[in-house]
Coordinates of C-alpha atoms in Angstrom, one line a residue:
X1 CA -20.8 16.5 -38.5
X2 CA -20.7 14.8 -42.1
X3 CA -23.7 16.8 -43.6
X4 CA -25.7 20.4 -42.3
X5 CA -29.2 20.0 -42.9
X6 CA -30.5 22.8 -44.7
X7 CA -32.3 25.7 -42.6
X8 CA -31.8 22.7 -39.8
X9 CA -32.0 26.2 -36.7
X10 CA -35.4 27.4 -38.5
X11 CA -36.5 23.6 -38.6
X12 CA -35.8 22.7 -35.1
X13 CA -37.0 26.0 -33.8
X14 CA -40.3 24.7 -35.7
X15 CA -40.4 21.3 -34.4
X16 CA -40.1 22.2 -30.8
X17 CA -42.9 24.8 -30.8
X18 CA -45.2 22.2 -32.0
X19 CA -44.2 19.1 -30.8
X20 CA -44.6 17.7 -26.9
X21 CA -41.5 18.3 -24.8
X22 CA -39.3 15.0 -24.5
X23 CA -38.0 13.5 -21.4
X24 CA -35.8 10.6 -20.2
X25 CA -37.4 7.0 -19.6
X26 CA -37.1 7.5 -15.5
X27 CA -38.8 7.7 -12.3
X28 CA -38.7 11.2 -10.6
X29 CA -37.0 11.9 -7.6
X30 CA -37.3 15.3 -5.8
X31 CA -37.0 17.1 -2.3
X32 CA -40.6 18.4 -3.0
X33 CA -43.7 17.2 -5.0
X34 CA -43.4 20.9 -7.1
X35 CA -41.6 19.1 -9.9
X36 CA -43.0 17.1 -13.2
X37 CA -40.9 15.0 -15.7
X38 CA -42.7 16.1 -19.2
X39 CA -44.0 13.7 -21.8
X40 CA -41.3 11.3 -22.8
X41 CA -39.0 10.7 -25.6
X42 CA -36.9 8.0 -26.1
X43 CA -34.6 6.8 -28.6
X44 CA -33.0 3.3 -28.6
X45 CA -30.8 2.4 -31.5
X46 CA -28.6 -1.2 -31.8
X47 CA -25.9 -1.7 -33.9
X48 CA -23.2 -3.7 -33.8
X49 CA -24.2 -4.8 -30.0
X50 CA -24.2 -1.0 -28.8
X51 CA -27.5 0.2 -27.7
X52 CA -27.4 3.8 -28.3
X53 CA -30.2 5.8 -25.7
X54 CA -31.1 9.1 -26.5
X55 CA -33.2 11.2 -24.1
X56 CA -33.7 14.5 -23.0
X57 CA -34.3 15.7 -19.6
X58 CA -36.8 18.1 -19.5
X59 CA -39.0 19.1 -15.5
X60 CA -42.1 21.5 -15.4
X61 CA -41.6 23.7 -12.0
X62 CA -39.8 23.7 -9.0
X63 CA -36.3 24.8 -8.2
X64 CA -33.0 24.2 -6.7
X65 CA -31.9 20.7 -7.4
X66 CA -34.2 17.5 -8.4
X67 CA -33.5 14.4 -10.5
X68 CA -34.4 11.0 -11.8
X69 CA -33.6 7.6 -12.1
X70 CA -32.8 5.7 -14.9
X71 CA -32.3 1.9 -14.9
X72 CA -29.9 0.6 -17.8
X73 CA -28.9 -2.7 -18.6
X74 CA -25.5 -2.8 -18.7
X75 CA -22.5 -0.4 -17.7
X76 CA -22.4 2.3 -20.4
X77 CA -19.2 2.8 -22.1
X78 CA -19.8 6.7 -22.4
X79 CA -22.3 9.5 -21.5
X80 CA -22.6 12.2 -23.3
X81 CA -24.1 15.6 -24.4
X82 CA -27.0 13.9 -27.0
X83 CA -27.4 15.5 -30.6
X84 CA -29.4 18.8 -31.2
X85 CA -32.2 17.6 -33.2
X86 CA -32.1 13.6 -32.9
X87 CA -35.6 13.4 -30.9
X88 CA -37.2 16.2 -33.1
X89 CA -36.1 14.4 -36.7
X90 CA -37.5 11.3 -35.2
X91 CA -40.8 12.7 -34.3
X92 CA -40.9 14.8 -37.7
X93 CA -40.4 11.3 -39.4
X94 CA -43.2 9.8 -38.0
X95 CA -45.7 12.5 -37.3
X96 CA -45.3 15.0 -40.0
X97 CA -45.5 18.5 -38.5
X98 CA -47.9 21.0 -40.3
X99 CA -46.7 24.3 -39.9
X100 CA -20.9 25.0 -23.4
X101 CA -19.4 26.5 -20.4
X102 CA -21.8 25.3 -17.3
X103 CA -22.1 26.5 -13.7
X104 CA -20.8 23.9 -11.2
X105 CA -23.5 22.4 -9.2
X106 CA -22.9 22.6 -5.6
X107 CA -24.1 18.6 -4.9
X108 CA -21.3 16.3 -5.0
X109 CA -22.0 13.0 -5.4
X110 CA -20.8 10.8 -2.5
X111 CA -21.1 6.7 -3.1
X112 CA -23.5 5.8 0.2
X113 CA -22.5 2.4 1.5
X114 CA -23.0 -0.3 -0.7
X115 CA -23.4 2.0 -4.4
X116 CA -20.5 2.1 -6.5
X117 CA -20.2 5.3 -8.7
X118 CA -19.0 3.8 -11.7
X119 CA -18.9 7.1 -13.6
X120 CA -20.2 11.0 -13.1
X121 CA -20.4 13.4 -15.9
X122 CA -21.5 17.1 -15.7
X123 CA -24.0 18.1 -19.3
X124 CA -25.3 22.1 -19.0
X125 CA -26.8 21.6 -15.2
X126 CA -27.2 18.1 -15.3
X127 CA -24.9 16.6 -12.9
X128 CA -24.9 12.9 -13.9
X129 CA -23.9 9.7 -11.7
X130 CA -24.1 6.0 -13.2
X131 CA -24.0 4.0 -10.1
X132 CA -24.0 0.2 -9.3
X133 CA -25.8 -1.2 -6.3
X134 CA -29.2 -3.1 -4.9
X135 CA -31.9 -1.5 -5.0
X136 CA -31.7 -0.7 -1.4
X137 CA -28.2 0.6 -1.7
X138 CA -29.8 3.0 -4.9
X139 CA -32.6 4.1 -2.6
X140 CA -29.9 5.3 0.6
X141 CA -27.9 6.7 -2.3
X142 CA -30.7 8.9 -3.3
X143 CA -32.1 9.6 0.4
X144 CA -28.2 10.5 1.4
X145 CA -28.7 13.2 -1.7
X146 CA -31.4 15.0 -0.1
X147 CA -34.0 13.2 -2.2
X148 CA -37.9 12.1 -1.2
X149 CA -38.5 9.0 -2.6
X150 CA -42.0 7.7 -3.2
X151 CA -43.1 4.9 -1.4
X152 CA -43.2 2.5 -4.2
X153 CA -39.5 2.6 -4.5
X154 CA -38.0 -0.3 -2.9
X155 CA -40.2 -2.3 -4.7
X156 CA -39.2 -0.1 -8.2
X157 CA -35.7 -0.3 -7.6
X158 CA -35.6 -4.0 -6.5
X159 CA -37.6 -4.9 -9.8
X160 CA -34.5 -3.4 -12.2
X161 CA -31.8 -4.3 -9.7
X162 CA -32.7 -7.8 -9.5
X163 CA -32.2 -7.7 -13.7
X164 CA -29.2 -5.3 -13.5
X165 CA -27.8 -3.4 -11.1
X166 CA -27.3 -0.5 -12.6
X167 CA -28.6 3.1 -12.9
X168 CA -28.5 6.5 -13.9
X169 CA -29.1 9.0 -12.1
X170 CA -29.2 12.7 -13.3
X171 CA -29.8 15.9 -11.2
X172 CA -31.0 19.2 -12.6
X173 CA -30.0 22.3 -11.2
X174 CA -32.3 24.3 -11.5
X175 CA -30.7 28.0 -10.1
X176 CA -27.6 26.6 -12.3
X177 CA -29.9 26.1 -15.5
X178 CA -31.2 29.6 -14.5
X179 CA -27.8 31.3 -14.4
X180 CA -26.3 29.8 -17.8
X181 CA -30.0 31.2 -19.2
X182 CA -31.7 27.3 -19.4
X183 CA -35.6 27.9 -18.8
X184 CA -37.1 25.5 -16.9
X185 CA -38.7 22.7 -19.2
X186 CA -35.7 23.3 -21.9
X187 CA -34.6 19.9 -22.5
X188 CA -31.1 18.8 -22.0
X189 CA -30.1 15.6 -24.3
X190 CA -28.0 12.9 -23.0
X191 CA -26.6 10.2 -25.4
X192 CA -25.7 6.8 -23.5
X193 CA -23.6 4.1 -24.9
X194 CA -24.0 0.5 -23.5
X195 CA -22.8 -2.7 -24.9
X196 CA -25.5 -4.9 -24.2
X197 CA -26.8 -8.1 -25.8
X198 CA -30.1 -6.4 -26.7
X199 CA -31.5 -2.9 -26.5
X200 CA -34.2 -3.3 -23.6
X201 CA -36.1 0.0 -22.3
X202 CA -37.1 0.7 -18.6
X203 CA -41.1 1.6 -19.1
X204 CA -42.3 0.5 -15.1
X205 CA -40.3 3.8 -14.0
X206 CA -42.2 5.9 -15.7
X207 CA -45.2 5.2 -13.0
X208 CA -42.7 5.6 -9.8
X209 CA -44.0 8.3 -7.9
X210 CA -48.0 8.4 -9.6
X211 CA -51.2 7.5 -8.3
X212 CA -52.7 4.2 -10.1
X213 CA -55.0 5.9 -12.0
X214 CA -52.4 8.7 -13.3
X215 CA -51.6 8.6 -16.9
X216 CA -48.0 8.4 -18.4
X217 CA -47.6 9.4 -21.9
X218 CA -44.4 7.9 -23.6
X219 CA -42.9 7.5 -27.2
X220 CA -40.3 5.3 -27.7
X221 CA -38.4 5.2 -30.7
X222 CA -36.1 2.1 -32.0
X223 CA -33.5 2.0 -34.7
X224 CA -32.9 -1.8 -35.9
X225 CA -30.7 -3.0 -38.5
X226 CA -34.3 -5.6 -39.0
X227 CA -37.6 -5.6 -38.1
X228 CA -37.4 -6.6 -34.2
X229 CA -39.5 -8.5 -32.4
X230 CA -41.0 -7.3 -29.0
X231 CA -42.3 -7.7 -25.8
X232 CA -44.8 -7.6 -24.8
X233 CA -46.2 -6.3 -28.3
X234 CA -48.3 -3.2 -28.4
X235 CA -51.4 -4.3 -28.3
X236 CA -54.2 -2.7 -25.6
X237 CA -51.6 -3.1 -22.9
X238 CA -51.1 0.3 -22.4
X239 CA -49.2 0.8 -25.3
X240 CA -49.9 1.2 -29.3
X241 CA -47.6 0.4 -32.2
X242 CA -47.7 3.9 -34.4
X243 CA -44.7 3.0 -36.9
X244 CA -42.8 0.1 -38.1
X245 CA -41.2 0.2 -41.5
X246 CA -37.7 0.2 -43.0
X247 CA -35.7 3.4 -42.0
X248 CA -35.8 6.2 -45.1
X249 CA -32.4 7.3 -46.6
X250 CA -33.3 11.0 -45.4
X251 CA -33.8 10.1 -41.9
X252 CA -30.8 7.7 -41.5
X253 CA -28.7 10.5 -43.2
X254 CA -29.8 13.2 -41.3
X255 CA -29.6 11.2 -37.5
X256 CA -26.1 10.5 -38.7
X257 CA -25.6 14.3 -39.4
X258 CA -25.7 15.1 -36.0
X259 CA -23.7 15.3 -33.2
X260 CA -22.4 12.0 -31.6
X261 CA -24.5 10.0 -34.2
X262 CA -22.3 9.0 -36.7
X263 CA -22.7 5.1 -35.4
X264 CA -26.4 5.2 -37.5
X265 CA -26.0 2.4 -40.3
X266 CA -26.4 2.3 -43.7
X267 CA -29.7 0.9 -43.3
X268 CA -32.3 -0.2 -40.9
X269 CA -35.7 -0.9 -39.4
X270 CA -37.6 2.0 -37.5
X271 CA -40.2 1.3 -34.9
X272 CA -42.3 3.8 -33.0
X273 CA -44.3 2.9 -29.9
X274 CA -46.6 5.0 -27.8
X275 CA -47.4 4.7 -24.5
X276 CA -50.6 5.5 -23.3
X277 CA -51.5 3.8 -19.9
X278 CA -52.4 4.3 -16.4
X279 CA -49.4 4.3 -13.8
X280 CA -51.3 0.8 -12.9
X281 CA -50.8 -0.1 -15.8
X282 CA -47.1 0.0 -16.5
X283 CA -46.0 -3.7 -14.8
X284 CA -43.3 -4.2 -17.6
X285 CA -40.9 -2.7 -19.8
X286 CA -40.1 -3.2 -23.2
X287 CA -38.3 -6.1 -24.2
X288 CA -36.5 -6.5 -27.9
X289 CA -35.0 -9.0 -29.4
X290 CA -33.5 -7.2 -32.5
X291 CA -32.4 -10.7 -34.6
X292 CA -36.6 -10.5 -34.9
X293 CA -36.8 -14.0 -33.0
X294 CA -37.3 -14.5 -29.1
X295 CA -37.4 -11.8 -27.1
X296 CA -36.0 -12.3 -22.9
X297 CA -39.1 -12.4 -20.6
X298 CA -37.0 -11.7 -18.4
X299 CA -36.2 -8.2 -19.4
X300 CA -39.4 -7.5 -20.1
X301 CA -40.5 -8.0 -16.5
X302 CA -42.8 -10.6 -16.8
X303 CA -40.3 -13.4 -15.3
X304 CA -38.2 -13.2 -12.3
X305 CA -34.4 -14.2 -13.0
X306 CA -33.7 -17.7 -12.5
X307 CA -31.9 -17.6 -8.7
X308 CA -28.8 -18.3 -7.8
X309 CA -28.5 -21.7 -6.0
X310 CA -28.0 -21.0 -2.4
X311 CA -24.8 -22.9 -1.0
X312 CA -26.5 -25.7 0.8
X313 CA -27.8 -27.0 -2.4
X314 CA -24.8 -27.3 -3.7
X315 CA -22.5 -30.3 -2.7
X316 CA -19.4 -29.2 -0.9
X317 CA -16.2 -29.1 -3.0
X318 CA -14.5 -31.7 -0.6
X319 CA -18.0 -34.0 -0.8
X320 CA -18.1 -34.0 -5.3
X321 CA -14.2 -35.2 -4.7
X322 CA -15.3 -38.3 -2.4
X323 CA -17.8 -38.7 -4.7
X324 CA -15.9 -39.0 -7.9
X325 CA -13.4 -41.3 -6.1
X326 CA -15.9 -43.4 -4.7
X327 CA -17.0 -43.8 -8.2
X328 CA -14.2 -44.1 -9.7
X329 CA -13.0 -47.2 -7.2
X330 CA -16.5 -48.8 -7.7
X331 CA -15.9 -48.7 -11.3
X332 CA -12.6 -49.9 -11.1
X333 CA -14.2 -52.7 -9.0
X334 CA -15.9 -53.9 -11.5
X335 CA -13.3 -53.8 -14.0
X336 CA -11.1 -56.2 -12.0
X337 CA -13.8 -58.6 -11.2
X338 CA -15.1 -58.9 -14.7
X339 CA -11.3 -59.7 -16.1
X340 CA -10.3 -62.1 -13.4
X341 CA -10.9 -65.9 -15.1
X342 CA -13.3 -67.5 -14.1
X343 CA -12.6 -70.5 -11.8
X344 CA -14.4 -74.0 -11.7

């Protein structure tokens, strides 16, 4: 930690008493409907082709064990216990505010045919899995683990794995959290670490598991080292542009005073968007291009990905060989006839 902020325990104290609880950018998944993922916070920062996601689980009721699902675009290099007041500093910045050892969770995670457990990592009682697999395959993972999913998740899951395949999921231990003194609706923060070509954050998630008509409240912070461009852009789509400015010297120096953070550049370009739609609503996520130019429709969710070319449209190794000889000896063919001399 390069710098302590001053009075940063009173301050963050403060902040969380009046500010809304943050949560991770992820579709619930629970043995019983008892459970609520709060109002969401996320942070996506890119540098240096690293997209850095900051969330913070946080659920409202319930016990024993319940998680989420998070889809990420790439395979994350590291996850880690997040910063202590990274999400607070953000919100601070952009609406001003006027006034260690953990309990082993008794799930093990088990790959179910088909998933690949690329990596698990224990946080306070968050057990966390990053897995690789179809959306099917994600879906029996999550059934095998005792979890109900709602019945728009094949077509959830398919939507992200046909994009990327991979995800994480993190399960909170509730009697664990209660026994290491974590109140339910504390938030836990998790720091991922993905090389990717371009930060890109999973919004239709959000709506797994809610009516149409239920609301989902999000804020999504981004960290750029220019002004990105997005898609689709924030405008009466469900979501609303609330900041976009160059990054202050006080708030870059005090993200990169906290722990895990010191990646935060010199500079940069800080964007804020709320989400304020109806589970209906939510038939994208958030593409961004952060050279300001094009944006991928693709990772937005508006466009499928282009398909792979099914093997009988493709001409058979052996059959491009005849070809190219048969070529070759018509063209040599020619070559002969057009140098032989000509006879009367």
């Amino acid at each position: 930690m390069r710098r302590f902020l001053t009075g940063i325990a009173a301050l963050v104290a403060a902040l969380i008493a009046t500010t809304q609880p943050a949560a991770a950018c992820a579709g619930l998944i629970g043995p019983n409907g008892a459970v609520n993922l709060l109002r969401t916070t996320t942070f996506a920062g890119y540098h240096d082709g690293v997209e850095h996601y900051v969330t913070s689980f946080q659920f409202a009721g319930g016990s024993g064990q319940f998680g989420s699902l998070i889809p990420l675009p790439g395979i994350p290099d590291k996850v880690e216990k997040g910063g202590a007041w990274t999400l607070q500093r953000l919100i601070r910045e952009t609406s001003p505010v006027l006034a260690a050892n953990s309990v082993r969770s008794a799930l093990t995670f088990e790959a179910a045919k088909g998933v690949e457990v690329l990596m698990e990592v224990r946080i306070d009682a968050l057990d966390i899995t990053v897995l690789k697999g179809g959306g099917a395959e994600v879906g029996e993972w999550a059934t095998a683990h005792g979890f109900r999913l709602p019945p728009a998740a094949p077509e959830v899951l398919d939507f992200y794995a046909n994009r990327s395949p991979i995800f994480l999921a993190a399960v909170f231990d509730a009697d664990a959290a209660n026994a290491r003194g974590q109140r339910i609706g504390d938030g836990t923060p998790v720091h991922v670490t993905i090389p990717t070509k371009n930060p890109w954050v999973p919004l239709r998630i959000l709506g797994l598991g809610k009516n149409a008509g239920d609301r989902v409240d999000a804020d999504v912070f981004l960290l750029t080292d220019q002004r990105p461009a997005l898609l689709p852009y924030p405008f009466a789509n469900g979501m609303r542009l609330d900041h976009s400015a160059v990054a202050t010297d006080s708030l870059l120096s005090d993200l990169r005073s906290d722990k895990g953070m010191g990646w935060i550049p010199q500079s940069g370009w800080l964007t804020k968007i709320a989400i304020d739609a109806s589970a209906s609503q939510l038939t994208y996520d958030l593409a961004v291009d952060a050279g300001g130019t094009s944006p991928s429709r693709v990772a937005a969710g508006l466009e499928a990905p282009p398909s792979p070319a099914s093997p009988s449209s493709q001409p058979a190794t052996e059959e491009i060989a005849l070809i190219g000889i048969a070529l070759a000896f018509l063209g040599a063919i020619v070559i002969l006839r057009k140098s032989q001399p000509v006879t009367a």
